[in-house]
Tab-separated table of C-alpha atoms and ligand atoms in Angstrom:
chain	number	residue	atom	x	y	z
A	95	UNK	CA	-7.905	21.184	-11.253
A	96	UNK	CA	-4.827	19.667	-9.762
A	97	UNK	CA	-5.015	17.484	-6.726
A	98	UNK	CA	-2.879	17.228	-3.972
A	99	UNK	CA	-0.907	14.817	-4.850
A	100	UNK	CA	-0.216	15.385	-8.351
A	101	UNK	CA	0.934	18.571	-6.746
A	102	UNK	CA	3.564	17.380	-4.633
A	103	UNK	CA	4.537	15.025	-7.462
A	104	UNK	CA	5.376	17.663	-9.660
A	105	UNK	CA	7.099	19.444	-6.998
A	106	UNK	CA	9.456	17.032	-5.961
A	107	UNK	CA	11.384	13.809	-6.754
A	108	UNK	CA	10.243	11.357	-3.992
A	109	UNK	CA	7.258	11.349	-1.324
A	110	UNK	CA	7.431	9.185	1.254
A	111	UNK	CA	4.008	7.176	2.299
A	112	UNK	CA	2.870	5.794	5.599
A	113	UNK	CA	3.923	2.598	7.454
A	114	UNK	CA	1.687	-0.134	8.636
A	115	UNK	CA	-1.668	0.254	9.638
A	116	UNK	CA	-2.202	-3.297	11.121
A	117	UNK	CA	0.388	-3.805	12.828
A	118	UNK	CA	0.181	-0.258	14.482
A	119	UNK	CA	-3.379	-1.088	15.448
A	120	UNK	CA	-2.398	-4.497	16.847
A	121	UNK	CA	-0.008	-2.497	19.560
A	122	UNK	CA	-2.530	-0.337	20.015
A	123	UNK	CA	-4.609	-3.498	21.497
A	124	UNK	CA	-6.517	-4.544	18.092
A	125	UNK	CA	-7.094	-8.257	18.588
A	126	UNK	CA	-6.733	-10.388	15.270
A	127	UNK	CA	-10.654	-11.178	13.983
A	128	UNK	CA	-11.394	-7.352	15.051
A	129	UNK	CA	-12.684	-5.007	12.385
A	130	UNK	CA	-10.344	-2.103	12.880
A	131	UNK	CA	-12.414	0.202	10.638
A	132	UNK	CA	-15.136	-0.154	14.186
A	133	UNK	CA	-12.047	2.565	15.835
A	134	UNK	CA	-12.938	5.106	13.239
A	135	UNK	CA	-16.158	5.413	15.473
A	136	UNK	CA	-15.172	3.619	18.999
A	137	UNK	CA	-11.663	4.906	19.369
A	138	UNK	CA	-10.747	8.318	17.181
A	139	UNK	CA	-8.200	9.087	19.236
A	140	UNK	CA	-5.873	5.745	18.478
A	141	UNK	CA	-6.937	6.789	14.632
A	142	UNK	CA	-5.787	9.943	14.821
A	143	UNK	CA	-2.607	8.525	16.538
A	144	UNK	CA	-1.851	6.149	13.881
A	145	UNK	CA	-2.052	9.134	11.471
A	146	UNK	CA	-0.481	11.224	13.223
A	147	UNK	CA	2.794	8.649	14.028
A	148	UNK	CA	3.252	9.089	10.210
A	149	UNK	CA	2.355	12.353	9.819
A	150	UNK	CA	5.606	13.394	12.920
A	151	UNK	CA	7.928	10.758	10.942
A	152	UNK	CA	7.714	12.676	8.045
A	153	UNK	CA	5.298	10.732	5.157
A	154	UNK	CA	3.816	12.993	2.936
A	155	UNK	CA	1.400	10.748	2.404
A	156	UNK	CA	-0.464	8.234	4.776
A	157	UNK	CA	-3.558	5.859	4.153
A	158	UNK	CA	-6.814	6.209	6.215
A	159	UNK	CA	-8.091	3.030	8.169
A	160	UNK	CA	-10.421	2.008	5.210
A	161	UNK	CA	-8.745	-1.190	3.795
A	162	UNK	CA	-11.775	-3.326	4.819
A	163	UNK	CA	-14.442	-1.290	4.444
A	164	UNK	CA	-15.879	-2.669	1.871
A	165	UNK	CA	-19.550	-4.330	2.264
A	166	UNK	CA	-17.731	-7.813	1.859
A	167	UNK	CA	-15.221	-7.392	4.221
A	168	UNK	CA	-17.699	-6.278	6.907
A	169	UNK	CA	-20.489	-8.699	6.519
A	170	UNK	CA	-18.388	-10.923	8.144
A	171	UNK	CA	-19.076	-8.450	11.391
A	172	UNK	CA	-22.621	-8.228	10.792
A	173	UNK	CA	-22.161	-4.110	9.371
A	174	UNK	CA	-22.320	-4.840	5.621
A	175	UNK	CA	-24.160	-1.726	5.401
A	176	UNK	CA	-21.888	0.304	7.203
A	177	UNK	CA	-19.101	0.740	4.438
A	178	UNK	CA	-19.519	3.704	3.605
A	179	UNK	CA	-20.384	5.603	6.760
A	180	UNK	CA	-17.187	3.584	8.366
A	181	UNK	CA	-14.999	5.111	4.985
A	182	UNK	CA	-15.964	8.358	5.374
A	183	UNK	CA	-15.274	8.244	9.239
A	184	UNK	CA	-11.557	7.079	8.702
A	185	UNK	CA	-11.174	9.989	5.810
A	186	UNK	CA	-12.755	12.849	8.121
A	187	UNK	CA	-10.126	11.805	11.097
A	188	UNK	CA	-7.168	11.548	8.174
A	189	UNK	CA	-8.738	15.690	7.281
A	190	UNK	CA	-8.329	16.852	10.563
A	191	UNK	CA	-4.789	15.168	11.229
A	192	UNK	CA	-3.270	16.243	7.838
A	193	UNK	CA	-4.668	19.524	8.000
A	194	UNK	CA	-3.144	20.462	11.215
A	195	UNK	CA	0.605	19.080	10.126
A	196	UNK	CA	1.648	22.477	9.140
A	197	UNK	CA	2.893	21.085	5.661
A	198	UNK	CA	1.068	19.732	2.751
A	199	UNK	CA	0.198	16.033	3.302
A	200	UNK	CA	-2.207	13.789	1.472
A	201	UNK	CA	-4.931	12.101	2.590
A	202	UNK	CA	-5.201	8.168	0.809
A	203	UNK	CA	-8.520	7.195	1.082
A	204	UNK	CA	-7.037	3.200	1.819
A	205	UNK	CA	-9.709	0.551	-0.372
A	206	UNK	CA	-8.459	-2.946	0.245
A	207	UNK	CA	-9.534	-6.163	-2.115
A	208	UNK	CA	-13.021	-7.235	-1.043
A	209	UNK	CA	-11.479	-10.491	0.098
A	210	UNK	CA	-13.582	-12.583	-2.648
A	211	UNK	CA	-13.163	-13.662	-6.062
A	212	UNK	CA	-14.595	-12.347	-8.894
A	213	UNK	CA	-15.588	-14.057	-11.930
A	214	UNK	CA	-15.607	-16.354	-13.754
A	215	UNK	CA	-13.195	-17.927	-11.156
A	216	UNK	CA	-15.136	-17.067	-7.883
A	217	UNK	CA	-18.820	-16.068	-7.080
A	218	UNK	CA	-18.247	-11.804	-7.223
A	219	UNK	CA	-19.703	-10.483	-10.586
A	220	UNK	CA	-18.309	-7.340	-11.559
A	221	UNK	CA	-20.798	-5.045	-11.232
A	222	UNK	CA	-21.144	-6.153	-7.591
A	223	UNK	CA	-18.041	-5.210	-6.658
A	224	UNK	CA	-17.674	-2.253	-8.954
A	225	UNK	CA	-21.157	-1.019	-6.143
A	226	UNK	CA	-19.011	-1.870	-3.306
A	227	UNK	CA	-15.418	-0.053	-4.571
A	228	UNK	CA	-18.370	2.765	-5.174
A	229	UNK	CA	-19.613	2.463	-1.886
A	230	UNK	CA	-16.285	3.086	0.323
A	231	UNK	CA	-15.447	5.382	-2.820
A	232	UNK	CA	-18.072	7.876	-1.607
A	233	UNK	CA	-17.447	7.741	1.997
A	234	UNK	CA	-13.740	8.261	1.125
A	235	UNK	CA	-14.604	11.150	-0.941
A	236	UNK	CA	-17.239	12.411	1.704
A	237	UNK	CA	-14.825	12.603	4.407
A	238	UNK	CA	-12.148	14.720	2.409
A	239	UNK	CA	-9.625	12.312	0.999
A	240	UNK	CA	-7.541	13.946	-1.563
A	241	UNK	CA	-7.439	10.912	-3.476
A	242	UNK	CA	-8.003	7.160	-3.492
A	243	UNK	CA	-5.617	4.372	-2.439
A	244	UNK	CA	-6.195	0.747	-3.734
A	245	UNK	CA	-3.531	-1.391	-2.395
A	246	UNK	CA	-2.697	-5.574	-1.859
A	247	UNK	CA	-4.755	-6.519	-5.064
A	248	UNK	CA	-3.859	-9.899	-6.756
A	249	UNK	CA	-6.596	-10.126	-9.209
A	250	UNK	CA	-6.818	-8.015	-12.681
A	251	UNK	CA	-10.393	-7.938	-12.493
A	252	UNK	CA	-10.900	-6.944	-9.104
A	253	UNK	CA	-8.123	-4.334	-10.238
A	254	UNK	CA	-10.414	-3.450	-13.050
A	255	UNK	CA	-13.488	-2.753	-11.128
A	256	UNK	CA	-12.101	-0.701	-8.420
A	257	UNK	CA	-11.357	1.194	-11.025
A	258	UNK	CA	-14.393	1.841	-12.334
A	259	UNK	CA	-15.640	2.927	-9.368
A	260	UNK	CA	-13.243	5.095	-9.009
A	261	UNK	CA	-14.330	7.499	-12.576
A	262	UNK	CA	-18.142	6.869	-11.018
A	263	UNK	CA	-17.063	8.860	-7.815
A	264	UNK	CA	-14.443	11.419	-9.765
A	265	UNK	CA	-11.991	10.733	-7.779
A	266	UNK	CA	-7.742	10.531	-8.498
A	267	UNK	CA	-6.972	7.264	-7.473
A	268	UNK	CA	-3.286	5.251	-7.170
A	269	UNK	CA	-3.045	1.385	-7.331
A	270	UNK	CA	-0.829	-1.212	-5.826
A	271	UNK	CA	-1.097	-4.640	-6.345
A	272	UNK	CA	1.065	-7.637	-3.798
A	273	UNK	CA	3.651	-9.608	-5.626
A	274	UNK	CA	3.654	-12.300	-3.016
A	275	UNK	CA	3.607	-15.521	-5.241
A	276	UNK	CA	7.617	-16.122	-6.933
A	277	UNK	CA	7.806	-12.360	-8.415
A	278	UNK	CA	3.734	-12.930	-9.168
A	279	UNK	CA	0.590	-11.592	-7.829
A	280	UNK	CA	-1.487	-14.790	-5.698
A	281	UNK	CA	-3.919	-14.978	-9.276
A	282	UNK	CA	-0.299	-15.145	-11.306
A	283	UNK	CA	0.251	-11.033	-12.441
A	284	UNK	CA	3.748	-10.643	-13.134
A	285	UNK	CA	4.828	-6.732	-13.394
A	286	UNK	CA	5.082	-6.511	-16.532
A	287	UNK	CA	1.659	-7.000	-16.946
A	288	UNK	CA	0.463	-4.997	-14.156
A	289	UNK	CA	2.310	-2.096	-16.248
A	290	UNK	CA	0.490	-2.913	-18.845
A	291	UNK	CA	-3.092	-3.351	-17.267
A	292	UNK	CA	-2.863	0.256	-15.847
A	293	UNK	CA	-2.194	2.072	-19.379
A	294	UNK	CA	-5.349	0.161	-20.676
A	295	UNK	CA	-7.478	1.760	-17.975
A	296	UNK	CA	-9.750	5.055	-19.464
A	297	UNK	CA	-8.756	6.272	-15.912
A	298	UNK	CA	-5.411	5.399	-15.433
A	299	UNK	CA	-4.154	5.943	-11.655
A	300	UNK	CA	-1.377	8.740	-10.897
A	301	UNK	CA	0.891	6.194	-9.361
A	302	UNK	CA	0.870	2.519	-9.333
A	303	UNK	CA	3.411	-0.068	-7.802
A	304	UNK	CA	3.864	-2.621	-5.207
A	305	UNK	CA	2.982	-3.123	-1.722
A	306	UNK	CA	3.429	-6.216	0.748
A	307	UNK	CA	4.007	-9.480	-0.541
A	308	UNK	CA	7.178	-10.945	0.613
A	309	UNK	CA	9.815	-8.707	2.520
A	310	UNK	CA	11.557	-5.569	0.678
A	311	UNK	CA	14.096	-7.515	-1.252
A	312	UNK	CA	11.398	-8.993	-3.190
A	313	UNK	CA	9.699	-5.813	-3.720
A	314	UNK	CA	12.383	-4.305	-4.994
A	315	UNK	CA	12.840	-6.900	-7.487
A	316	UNK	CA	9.401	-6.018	-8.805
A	317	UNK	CA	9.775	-2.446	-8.692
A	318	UNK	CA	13.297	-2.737	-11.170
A	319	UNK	CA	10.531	-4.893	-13.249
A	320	UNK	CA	8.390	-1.742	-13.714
A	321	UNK	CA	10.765	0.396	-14.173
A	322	UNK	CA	11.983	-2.142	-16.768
A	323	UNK	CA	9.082	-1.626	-18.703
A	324	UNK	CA	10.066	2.001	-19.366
A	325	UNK	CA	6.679	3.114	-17.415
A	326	UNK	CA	6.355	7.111	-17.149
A	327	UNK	CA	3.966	6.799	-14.591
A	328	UNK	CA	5.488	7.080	-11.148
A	329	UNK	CA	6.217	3.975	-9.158
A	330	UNK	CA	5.128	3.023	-5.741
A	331	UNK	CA	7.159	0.749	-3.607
A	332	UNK	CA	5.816	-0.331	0.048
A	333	UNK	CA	7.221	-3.336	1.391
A	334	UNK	CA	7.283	-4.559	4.431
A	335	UNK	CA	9.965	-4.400	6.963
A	336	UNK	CA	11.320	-7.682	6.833
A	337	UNK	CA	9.806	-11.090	6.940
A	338	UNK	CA	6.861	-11.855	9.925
A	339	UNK	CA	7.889	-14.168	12.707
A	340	UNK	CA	5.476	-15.586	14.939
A	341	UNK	CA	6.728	-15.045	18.241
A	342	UNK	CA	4.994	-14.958	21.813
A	343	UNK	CA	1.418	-14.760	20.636
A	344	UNK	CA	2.127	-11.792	17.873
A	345	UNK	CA	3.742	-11.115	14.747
A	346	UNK	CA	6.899	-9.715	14.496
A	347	UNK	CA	9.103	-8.135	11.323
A	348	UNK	CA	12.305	-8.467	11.809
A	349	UNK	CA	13.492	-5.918	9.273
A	350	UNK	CA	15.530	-2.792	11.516
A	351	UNK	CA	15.006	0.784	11.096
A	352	UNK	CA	18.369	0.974	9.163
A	353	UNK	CA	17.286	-1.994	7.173
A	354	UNK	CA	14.392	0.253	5.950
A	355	UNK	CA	16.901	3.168	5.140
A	356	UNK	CA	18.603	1.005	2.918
A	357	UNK	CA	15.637	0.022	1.374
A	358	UNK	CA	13.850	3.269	0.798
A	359	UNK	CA	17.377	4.262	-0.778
A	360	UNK	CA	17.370	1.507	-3.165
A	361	UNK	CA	13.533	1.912	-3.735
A	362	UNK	CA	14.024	5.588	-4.957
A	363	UNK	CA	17.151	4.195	-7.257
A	364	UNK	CA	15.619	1.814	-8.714
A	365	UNK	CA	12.691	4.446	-9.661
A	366	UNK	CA	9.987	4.356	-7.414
A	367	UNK	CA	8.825	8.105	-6.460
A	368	UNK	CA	6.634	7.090	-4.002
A	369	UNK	CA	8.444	5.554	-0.800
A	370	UNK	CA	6.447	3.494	2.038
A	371	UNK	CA	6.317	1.064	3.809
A	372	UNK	CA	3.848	-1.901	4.840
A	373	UNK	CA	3.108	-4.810	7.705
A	374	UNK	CA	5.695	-3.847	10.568
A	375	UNK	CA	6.763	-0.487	9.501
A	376	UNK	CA	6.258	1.794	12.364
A	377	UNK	CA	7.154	5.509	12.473
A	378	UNK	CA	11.227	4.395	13.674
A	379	UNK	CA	11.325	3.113	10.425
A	380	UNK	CA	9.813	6.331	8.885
A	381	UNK	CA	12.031	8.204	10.489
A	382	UNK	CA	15.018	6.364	9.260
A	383	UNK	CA	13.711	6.530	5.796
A	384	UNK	CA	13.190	9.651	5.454
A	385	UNK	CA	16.415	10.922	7.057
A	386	UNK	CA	18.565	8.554	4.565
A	387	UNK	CA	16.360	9.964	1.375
A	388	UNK	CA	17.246	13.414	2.446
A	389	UNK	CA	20.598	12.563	3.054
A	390	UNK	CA	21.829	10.317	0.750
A	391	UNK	CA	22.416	11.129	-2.807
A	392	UNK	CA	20.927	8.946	-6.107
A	393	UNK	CA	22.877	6.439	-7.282
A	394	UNK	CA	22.798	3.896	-10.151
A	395	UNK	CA	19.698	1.269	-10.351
A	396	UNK	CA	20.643	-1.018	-7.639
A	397	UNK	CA	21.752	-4.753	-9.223
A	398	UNK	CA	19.967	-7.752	-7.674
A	399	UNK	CA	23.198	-8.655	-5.936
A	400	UNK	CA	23.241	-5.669	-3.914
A	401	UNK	CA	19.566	-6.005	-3.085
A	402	UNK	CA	19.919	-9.292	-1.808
A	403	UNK	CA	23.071	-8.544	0.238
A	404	UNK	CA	21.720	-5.536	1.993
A	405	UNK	CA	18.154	-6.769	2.612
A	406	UNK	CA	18.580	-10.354	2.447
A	407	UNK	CA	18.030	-13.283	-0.472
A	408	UNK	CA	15.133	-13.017	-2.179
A	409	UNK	CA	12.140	-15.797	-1.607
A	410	UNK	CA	12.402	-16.956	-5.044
A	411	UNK	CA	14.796	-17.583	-7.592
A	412	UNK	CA	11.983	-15.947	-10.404
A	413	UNK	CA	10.425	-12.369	-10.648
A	414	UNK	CA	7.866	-14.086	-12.700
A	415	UNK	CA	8.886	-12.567	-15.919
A	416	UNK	CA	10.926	-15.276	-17.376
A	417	UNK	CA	9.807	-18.523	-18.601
A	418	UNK	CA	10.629	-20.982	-16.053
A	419	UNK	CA	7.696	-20.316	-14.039
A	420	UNK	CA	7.027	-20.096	-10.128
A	421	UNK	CA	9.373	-21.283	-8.072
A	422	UNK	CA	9.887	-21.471	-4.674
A	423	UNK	CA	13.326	-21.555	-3.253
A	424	UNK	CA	14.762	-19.382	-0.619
A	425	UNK	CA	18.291	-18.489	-0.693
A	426	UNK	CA	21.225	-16.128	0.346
A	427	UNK	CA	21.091	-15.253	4.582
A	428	UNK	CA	18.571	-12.667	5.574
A	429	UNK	CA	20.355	-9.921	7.586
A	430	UNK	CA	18.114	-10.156	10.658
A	431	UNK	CA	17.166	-7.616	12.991
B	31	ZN	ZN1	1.505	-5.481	4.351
């Protein structure tokens, strides 16, 4: 049995994913402290929008509004029990929109970190959240996703027991983790060992990578570190466009439709096969992507120099990998949009 995505994998050398979900929401009229997994139920239509804004941009791929439905996440709006029904909501809107594109597109059932830490560090044992992953893992699966998304995970351990849930529930699953900590993940991952984490799994995902973090110059960075590593697994790469700005009550990326074109370009050079982007990426940006993957032919793995000067300096002189450690120092101008 092949699913959907390992078909269009084998079919072709690059998808491209979705944009933001967030920040599309927020325009939509989300207000920050919302639960936007509530609109699954309150406001399909502005779901189905935010699929479908992908969907007409040209991602082969898009994530359903899931990332905090987890039991965690949504105790903190009184509807802990309401993870999975809430999952399997956002999946059955993501069916209908993808199966009406006219094209094969997947459906990603989206599982986001449960927002505490596991331990020994924090309070979470692992079984605990292995039942929650299992919980928005069902209603995922329920609601017709063709596989399972984890994405912005810092921790190996939460990493870990996602997925385990994920073999409970049978499901194909892909993993991204945020580098957003000097070339590191916030609990100190570096790349290398993220590539090395996912070939220890009995269930390894289809496709693992990147997502968030700190701008697409930095992403980048972390994507030449997998591909470094001589991985045969296919990369993921979804940054986001640009750095946020705070600016007249919301947050803004600065990062330009073209800016994204480059990116996705360098993304797919440097050997991601799986193209996206994250916070601030809005179907313009899609659009752009796409257009310059289609149009644009390969060229050589893209140096650090080039990143920097087409995207802007990267937020640290470190990817993590070496052995000087974390550090913090911003340099080279940021081409702003
Ligand atoms: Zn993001």
């Amino acid at each position: 049995m092949t699913d959907a995505l390992s078909k269009l994998l084998a079919e072709r050398d690059w998808l491209l994913a979705d944009g933001a979900t967030g920040t599309t929401l927020f325009n939509m009229g989300l207000t920050a402290g919302d639960a936007p997994e509530f609109w699954n139920e309150a406001h399909p239509d502005r779901i189905r929008a935010l699929y479908r804004g992908a969907v007409d941009a040209g991602s082969d791929i898009f994530l359903t509004n899931s990332f905090g439905a987890n039991a965690a996440r949504l105790k903190l709006h009184d509807a802990a029990p309401r993870a999975r029904e809430l999952s399997r909501l956002a999946a059955e809107l993501g069916r209908e929109v993808a199966d009406a594109a006219g094209r094969p597109v997947v459906v990603a059932g989206s599982v986001g970190p449960t927002g505490e830490i596991l331990a020994p560090i924090g309070p979470l044992s692992p079984a605990l959240a292995v039942e929650m992953f299992e919980e928005t893992a069902t209603g995922l699966k329920e609601g017709g996703a063709d596989v399972l998304w984890l994405e912005t995970i810092s921790a190996p351990e939460e990493f870990r027991a996602a997925a385990e849930a994920f073999a409970n529930v049978g499901m194909p699953w892909c993993g991204t983790m945020s580098f957003d900590t000097a070339g590191r993940t916030m609990m100190g991952v570096t790349s290398a060992e993220f590539g090395r984490l996912v070939e220890t799994l009995p269930n390894p995902p289809r496709a693992f990578g990147a997502n968030c973090g700190t701008g697409a110059s930095d992403l980048l960075r972390t994507v030449l570190g997998f591909a470094a590593s001589g991985t045969e697994r296919p990369i993921i790469a979804k940054g986001n466009a640009g750095i946020p700005r705070y600016e007249a009550g919301h947050i803004h990326y600065d990062g330009t439709p073209e800016l994204m074109a480059d990116y996705a370009v360098m993304a797919r050079d440097a050997g991601a096969r799986i193209i996206g982007g994250c916070c601030g990426t809005t179907p313009e940006h899609l659009r752009a992507m796409r257009a310059a993957l289609e149009t644009q032919p390969v060229g050589p793995r893209p140096t650090l120099d080039r990143i920097a000067g087409a995207l802007g300096g990267f937020s640290s002189e470190s990817d993590g990998l070496g052995e000087d450690g974390p550090a913090r120092v911003r340099r080279g101008g940021r081409r702003r949009g």
